[in-house]
Every structure is written in structure tokens, then in C-alpha cells.
Amino acid sequence: MSSDIDQEFEQQICDYLLSHPRFFIRHTSVLDDIKVPHKTGGAVSLLEHKVRMLQDKVEAYQKQLQELINVARDNDSLNQRLHRLTLRLIEADSRQDILATLQDELRERFNADAVELKLFSTRELEEAQVSESGMAIFRTFMDADKPTCGPLKGDKLKTLFGDQAGEEGSAALIPIRTSDLSGILAIGSQDRERFHSGKGVDFLIRLGELVSLSLQALGNPPRS
């Protein structure tokens, strides 16, 4: 019961002070007399406590602002790199040129260790005739038709990157679709954490659409 009374009384004090904002102006000495326990030990005046609270808020806002600036800077850099890649893909006149452009740009400007583009005719994929090339192990991913990131090792790494593959690493896998082709754009790293499962895929979706449109514009037959 005593606890309830104390809480009610404290609330009355809070309500009074909020309703009378000039209280501390009329009683300035109270600001110096009231001592507030500080988390680092000791006690400070109410005014000092308020100043420290404001300083903490300013530091938090500055940190948030810097994070926003960094995100904006990163997005601007990413957009510039994607724009350059788009221009180069527009100039590509064969599937081999597209792959070479992707390998050059993604390695140099996106710090990829390996880049491969695996394509099949959509008919073969639908008839499950991809097992000879080893890509049957990615059938579930291709059916899901959305980018994914995560660690890879063993057969999957070897199938995607061949001699470039190490014992383990991570990769971003991007589905590629045209009217005649289905496949995977694989961007690999020797760092298992580079393409982790929590990584955002918005950029990968845009990249997949860009590569798919570039291939579609060529009008190449499914087989080279």
C-alpha cells in the first residue's frame, strides 16, 4: 500500500512541475540544492544532470546523422558503379562480352574474387536436363527465382567457379531470366562472411534485371 501511495505522490509532483514550468525560475536555488545520483557514482545537481542528458542526446543525434551521411555516400558510390556497369553492358555485343564485362567490373569495382554466369535453355531447365553440367544442385534456388547470399563449399563452389574455387567461401547467387534462357550469376568471395545470409538483396535484384535485359537484347540462341 505504501508503494502505491508513494507512486501516486510522485505522479502528483510530476504533474505539478509539468503544469508550472516557471517553478524553477521562481526557485532557482532548488536547481542547485537537488542532487541527482549519477550512474558513474556520486551525485550532481539537477541542472548539471539536465546538461549531461542534453549532451548525450546531441551525441546520439550526431551519431545518427553521421550514419545517414555514410549510407548516402555509400548509395551514391554504388549508383555510380552500377551506372558504369550499365553503360558497359549496353555496349556488349555477345554473351561472352557480357560475361567479360561482369567479371571486369564486379572484380575491380565491387571487390569480387570470382564471377561466373551459368546459363541454360529454359526448355532444358523445365525438363530437368541440367544434371550433366552439375547445376541440378541449384534447382531449388532457380525455382525460387530470387537472389540469395551465404557461405558455400564443396561441390557447389566447384560447380560455380571451377578452378577459381577454394575449399570454402561465400557467394551471392542471382537468378537470370530471358524468354529463352534461365541461369545463375554467381559472385564469389574467399571470405565466408562477405556474402552473409543477412545481406540486403536490393542491389542484387537490380543487377539480375540488368543482366537479364542485356542478354534478352542480344537475341542469342540458348546454346553458344
Tab-separated table of N, CA and C in Angstrom, residues 107-196:
chain	number	residue	atom	x	y	z
A	107	ARG	N	34.798	-7.518	-60.251
A	107	ARG	CA	36.065	-7.760	-59.558
A	107	ARG	C	36.747	-6.450	-59.177
A	108	GLU	N	36.782	-5.517	-60.130
A	108	GLU	CA	37.537	-4.284	-59.907
A	108	GLU	C	36.798	-3.307	-59.003
A	109	ARG	N	35.491	-3.151	-59.213
A	109	ARG	CA	34.768	-2.086	-58.535
A	109	ARG	C	33.875	-2.582	-57.400
A	110	PHE	N	33.624	-3.902	-57.345
A	110	PHE	CA	32.793	-4.446	-56.274
A	110	PHE	C	33.548	-5.480	-55.436
A	111	ASN	N	34.861	-5.574	-55.672
A	111	ASN	CA	35.752	-6.411	-54.858
A	111	ASN	C	35.347	-7.885	-54.813
A	112	ALA	N	34.871	-8.408	-55.935
A	112	ALA	CA	34.553	-9.832	-56.015
A	112	ALA	C	35.828	-10.612	-56.343
A	113	ASP	N	35.932	-11.822	-55.816
A	113	ASP	CA	37.075	-12.681	-56.127
A	113	ASP	C	36.826	-13.521	-57.375
A	114	ALA	N	35.559	-13.826	-57.662
A	114	ALA	CA	35.224	-14.644	-58.819
A	114	ALA	C	33.826	-14.300	-59.305
A	115	VAL	N	33.629	-14.335	-60.599
A	115	VAL	CA	32.323	-14.045	-61.196
A	115	VAL	C	32.079	-15.046	-62.316
A	116	GLU	N	30.939	-15.715	-62.271
A	116	GLU	CA	30.591	-16.671	-63.316
A	116	GLU	C	29.124	-16.513	-63.689
A	117	LEU	N	28.829	-16.805	-64.963
A	117	LEU	CA	27.467	-16.750	-65.471
A	117	LEU	C	27.129	-18.102	-66.084
A	118	LYS	N	26.220	-18.831	-65.441
A	118	LYS	CA	25.818	-20.160	-65.903
A	118	LYS	C	24.426	-20.064	-66.514
A	119	LEU	N	24.303	-20.436	-67.792
A	119	LEU	CA	23.031	-20.302	-68.493
A	119	LEU	C	22.596	-21.622	-69.119
A	120	PHE	N	21.274	-21.827	-69.160
A	120	PHE	CA	20.677	-22.996	-69.803
A	120	PHE	C	19.465	-22.530	-70.597
A	121	SER	N	19.053	-23.335	-71.532
A	121	SER	CA	17.793	-23.018	-72.193
A	121	SER	C	16.670	-23.284	-71.195
A	122	THR	N	15.651	-22.448	-71.231
A	122	THR	CA	14.522	-22.621	-70.314
A	122	THR	C	13.861	-23.977	-70.512
A	123	ARG	N	13.819	-24.443	-71.737
A	123	ARG	CA	13.217	-25.755	-72.015
A	123	ARG	C	13.978	-26.853	-71.302
A	124	GLU	N	15.314	-26.834	-71.368
A	124	GLU	CA	16.113	-27.852	-70.696
A	124	GLU	C	15.898	-27.824	-69.192
A	125	LEU	N	15.810	-26.607	-68.662
A	125	LEU	CA	15.622	-26.485	-67.221
A	125	LEU	C	14.270	-27.067	-66.806
A	126	GLU	N	13.239	-26.761	-67.573
A	126	GLU	CA	11.906	-27.272	-67.256
A	126	GLU	C	11.859	-28.793	-67.355
A	127	GLU	N	12.650	-29.356	-68.266
A	127	GLU	CA	12.666	-30.806	-68.442
A	127	GLU	C	13.713	-31.473	-67.560
A	128	ALA	N	14.333	-30.669	-66.654
A	128	ALA	CA	15.319	-31.187	-65.699
A	128	ALA	C	16.478	-31.886	-66.386
A	129	GLN	N	16.965	-31.290	-67.479
A	129	GLN	CA	18.074	-31.870	-68.215
A	129	GLN	C	19.383	-31.129	-67.926
A	130	VAL	N	19.491	-30.563	-66.735
A	130	VAL	CA	20.692	-29.790	-66.410
A	130	VAL	C	21.679	-30.590	-65.576
A	131	SER	N	21.376	-31.825	-65.251
A	131	SER	CA	22.215	-32.587	-64.333
A	131	SER	C	23.599	-32.862	-64.901
A	132	GLU	N	23.731	-32.952	-66.212
A	132	GLU	CA	25.035	-33.247	-66.803
A	132	GLU	C	26.047	-32.161	-66.489
A	133	SER	N	25.600	-30.928	-66.360
A	133	SER	CA	26.522	-29.828	-66.076
A	133	SER	C	26.700	-29.606	-64.577
A	134	GLY	N	26.025	-30.401	-63.744
A	134	GLY	CA	26.163	-30.276	-62.302
A	134	GLY	C	25.275	-29.224	-61.677
A	135	MET	N	24.509	-28.488	-62.462
A	135	MET	CA	23.698	-27.400	-61.933
A	135	MET	C	22.398	-27.877	-61.303
A	136	ALA	N	22.127	-29.167	-61.354
A	136	ALA	CA	20.908	-29.682	-60.731
A	136	ALA	C	20.881	-29.391	-59.232
A	137	ILE	N	22.063	-29.252	-58.611
A	137	ILE	CA	22.106	-28.982	-57.175
A	137	ILE	C	21.578	-27.592	-56.844
A	138	PHE	N	21.413	-26.726	-57.867
A	138	PHE	CA	20.876	-25.384	-57.650
A	138	PHE	C	19.434	-25.269	-58.116
A	139	ARG	N	18.796	-26.395	-58.375
A	139	ARG	CA	17.436	-26.378	-58.915
A	139	ARG	C	16.470	-25.660	-57.958
A	140	THR	N	16.585	-25.913	-56.657
A	140	THR	CA	15.691	-25.270	-55.693
A	140	THR	C	15.848	-23.757	-55.739
A	141	PHE	N	17.095	-23.296	-55.799
A	141	PHE	CA	17.347	-21.853	-55.870
A	141	PHE	C	16.733	-21.259	-57.132
A	142	MET	N	16.910	-21.938	-58.246
A	142	MET	CA	16.418	-21.413	-59.514
A	142	MET	C	14.890	-21.405	-59.549
A	143	ASP	N	14.276	-22.374	-58.898
A	143	ASP	CA	12.815	-22.399	-58.816
A	143	ASP	C	12.299	-21.251	-57.954
A	144	ALA	N	13.055	-20.884	-56.893
A	144	ALA	CA	12.647	-19.781	-56.012
A	144	ALA	C	12.707	-18.441	-56.738
A	145	ASP	N	13.643	-18.318	-57.693
A	145	ASP	CA	13.739	-17.147	-58.562
A	145	ASP	C	13.952	-15.847	-57.786
A	146	LYS	N	14.844	-15.866	-56.785
A	146	LYS	CA	15.216	-14.639	-56.089
A	146	LYS	C	16.653	-14.762	-55.595
A	147	PRO	N	17.377	-13.643	-55.501
A	147	PRO	CA	18.782	-13.690	-55.085
A	147	PRO	C	18.934	-14.222	-53.660
A	148	THR	N	20.102	-14.794	-53.411
A	148	THR	CA	20.410	-15.267	-52.067
A	148	THR	C	21.898	-15.117	-51.803
A	149	CYS	N	22.261	-14.994	-50.538
A	149	CYS	CA	23.664	-14.880	-50.139
A	149	CYS	C	23.947	-15.877	-49.030
A	150	GLY	N	25.197	-16.342	-48.961
A	150	GLY	CA	25.565	-17.238	-47.879
A	150	GLY	C	26.861	-17.967	-48.157
A	151	PRO	N	27.345	-18.715	-47.166
A	151	PRO	CA	28.577	-19.480	-47.335
A	151	PRO	C	28.366	-20.665	-48.280
A	152	LEU	N	29.424	-21.029	-48.995
A	152	LEU	CA	29.384	-22.183	-49.896
A	152	LEU	C	30.671	-22.974	-49.752
A	153	LYS	N	30.603	-24.254	-50.021
A	153	LYS	CA	31.805	-25.074	-50.044
A	153	LYS	C	31.553	-26.324	-50.884
A	154	GLY	N	32.607	-27.074	-51.105
A	154	GLY	CA	32.475	-28.362	-51.779
A	154	GLY	C	31.978	-28.273	-53.204
A	155	ASP	N	31.017	-29.151	-53.540
A	155	ASP	CA	30.536	-29.286	-54.908
A	155	ASP	C	29.933	-27.998	-55.455
A	156	LYS	N	29.237	-27.264	-54.608
A	156	LYS	CA	28.594	-26.053	-55.095
A	156	LYS	C	29.627	-25.011	-55.531
A	157	LEU	N	30.663	-24.843	-54.733
A	157	LEU	CA	31.720	-23.902	-55.119
A	157	LEU	C	32.407	-24.352	-56.407
A	158	LYS	N	32.707	-25.627	-56.490
A	158	LYS	CA	33.398	-26.168	-57.660
A	158	LYS	C	32.525	-26.032	-58.897
A	159	THR	N	31.244	-26.323	-58.756
A	159	THR	CA	30.334	-26.238	-59.892
A	159	THR	C	30.232	-24.810	-60.410
A	160	LEU	N	30.184	-23.858	-59.509
A	160	LEU	CA	30.013	-22.462	-59.909
A	160	LEU	C	31.297	-21.839	-60.440
A	161	PHE	N	32.402	-22.060	-59.740
A	161	PHE	CA	33.608	-21.293	-60.032
A	161	PHE	C	34.770	-22.113	-60.577
A	162	GLY	N	34.595	-23.429	-60.705
A	162	GLY	CA	35.627	-24.255	-61.305
A	162	GLY	C	36.966	-24.137	-60.607
A	163	ASP	N	38.014	-23.869	-61.381
A	163	ASP	CA	39.370	-23.784	-60.828
A	163	ASP	C	39.562	-22.579	-59.907
A	164	GLN	N	38.650	-21.607	-59.988
A	164	GLN	CA	38.764	-20.435	-59.116
A	164	GLN	C	38.323	-20.742	-57.692
A	165	ALA	N	37.623	-21.852	-57.517
A	165	ALA	CA	37.041	-22.176	-56.215
A	165	ALA	C	38.114	-22.632	-55.235
A	166	GLY	N	37.988	-22.186	-53.994
A	166	GLY	CA	38.832	-22.685	-52.922
A	166	GLY	C	38.092	-23.764	-52.156
A	167	GLU	N	38.544	-24.030	-50.945
A	167	GLU	CA	37.878	-25.036	-50.129
A	167	GLU	C	36.541	-24.531	-49.592
A	168	GLU	N	36.466	-23.233	-49.315
A	168	GLU	CA	35.224	-22.649	-48.829
A	168	GLU	C	35.218	-21.161	-49.118
A	169	GLY	N	34.052	-20.561	-48.993
A	169	GLY	CA	33.903	-19.133	-49.248
A	169	GLY	C	32.445	-18.766	-49.137
A	170	SER	N	32.078	-17.647	-49.742
A	170	SER	CA	30.675	-17.230	-49.749
A	170	SER	C	30.355	-16.677	-51.131
A	171	ALA	N	29.074	-16.609	-51.426
A	171	ALA	CA	28.678	-16.154	-52.758
A	171	ALA	C	27.303	-15.508	-52.730
A	172	ALA	N	27.114	-14.600	-53.669
A	172	ALA	CA	25.797	-14.051	-53.958
A	172	ALA	C	25.321	-14.709	-55.242
A	173	LEU	N	24.166	-15.334	-55.195
A	173	LEU	CA	23.608	-16.018	-56.358
A	173	LEU	C	22.393	-15.245	-56.848
A	174	ILE	N	22.383	-14.939	-58.140
A	174	ILE	CA	21.341	-14.104	-58.716
A	174	ILE	C	20.683	-14.846	-59.877
A	175	PRO	N	19.368	-15.044	-59.837
A	175	PRO	CA	18.707	-15.720	-60.958
A	175	PRO	C	18.669	-14.830	-62.193
A	176	ILE	N	18.880	-15.445	-63.346
A	176	ILE	CA	18.846	-14.743	-64.623
A	176	ILE	C	17.746	-15.352	-65.480
A	177	ARG	N	16.900	-14.503	-66.067
A	177	ARG	CA	15.787	-14.990	-66.882
A	177	ARG	C	15.651	-14.152	-68.153
A	178	THR	N	15.526	-14.823	-69.292
A	178	THR	CA	15.091	-14.178	-70.527
A	178	THR	C	13.984	-15.057	-71.096
A	179	SER	N	13.508	-14.723	-72.275
A	179	SER	CA	12.451	-15.536	-72.861
A	179	SER	C	12.927	-16.938	-73.189
A	180	ASP	N	14.234	-17.104	-73.416
A	180	ASP	CA	14.774	-18.413	-73.808
A	180	ASP	C	15.763	-18.999	-72.809
A	181	LEU	N	16.284	-18.158	-71.913
A	181	LEU	CA	17.366	-18.597	-71.035
A	181	LEU	C	16.986	-18.522	-69.562
A	182	SER	N	17.563	-19.423	-68.805
A	182	SER	CA	17.482	-19.385	-67.347
A	182	SER	C	18.869	-19.704	-66.816
A	183	GLY	N	19.246	-19.079	-65.713
A	183	GLY	CA	20.568	-19.372	-65.190
A	183	GLY	C	20.901	-18.616	-63.931
A	184	ILE	N	22.195	-18.612	-63.607
A	184	ILE	CA	22.677	-18.023	-62.361
A	184	ILE	C	23.886	-17.134	-62.639
A	185	LEU	N	23.825	-15.921	-62.081
A	185	LEU	CA	25.014	-15.080	-61.999
A	185	LEU	C	25.566	-15.277	-60.600
A	186	ALA	N	26.782	-15.784	-60.498
A	186	ALA	CA	27.392	-16.086	-59.206
A	186	ALA	C	28.558	-15.135	-58.953
A	187	ILE	N	28.525	-14.451	-57.817
A	187	ILE	CA	29.597	-13.541	-57.407
A	187	ILE	C	30.206	-14.117	-56.142
A	188	GLY	N	31.464	-14.527	-56.206
A	188	GLY	CA	32.074	-15.249	-55.109
A	188	GLY	C	33.160	-14.494	-54.381
A	189	SER	N	33.366	-14.879	-53.126
A	189	SER	CA	34.426	-14.313	-52.295
A	189	SER	C	35.069	-15.437	-51.481
A	190	GLN	N	36.351	-15.337	-51.252
A	190	GLN	CA	37.032	-16.302	-50.398
A	190	GLN	C	36.704	-16.086	-48.929
A	191	ASP	N	36.136	-14.936	-48.620
A	191	ASP	CA	35.715	-14.611	-47.252
A	191	ASP	C	34.319	-15.178	-47.008
A	192	ARG	N	34.191	-16.073	-46.025
A	192	ARG	CA	32.902	-16.698	-45.741
A	192	ARG	C	31.855	-15.698	-45.264
A	193	GLU	N	32.293	-14.548	-44.740
A	193	GLU	CA	31.361	-13.566	-44.206
A	193	GLU	C	31.037	-12.448	-45.192
A	194	ARG	N	31.707	-12.423	-46.337
A	194	ARG	CA	31.490	-11.317	-47.287
A	194	ARG	C	30.041	-11.293	-47.765
A	195	PHE	N	29.518	-12.421	-48.177
A	195	PHE	CA	28.127	-12.509	-48.627
A	195	PHE	C	27.350	-13.341	-47.611
A	196	HIS	N	27.017	-12.730	-46.483
A	196	HIS	CA	26.314	-13.450	-45.420
A	196	HIS	C	24.813	-13.448	-45.693
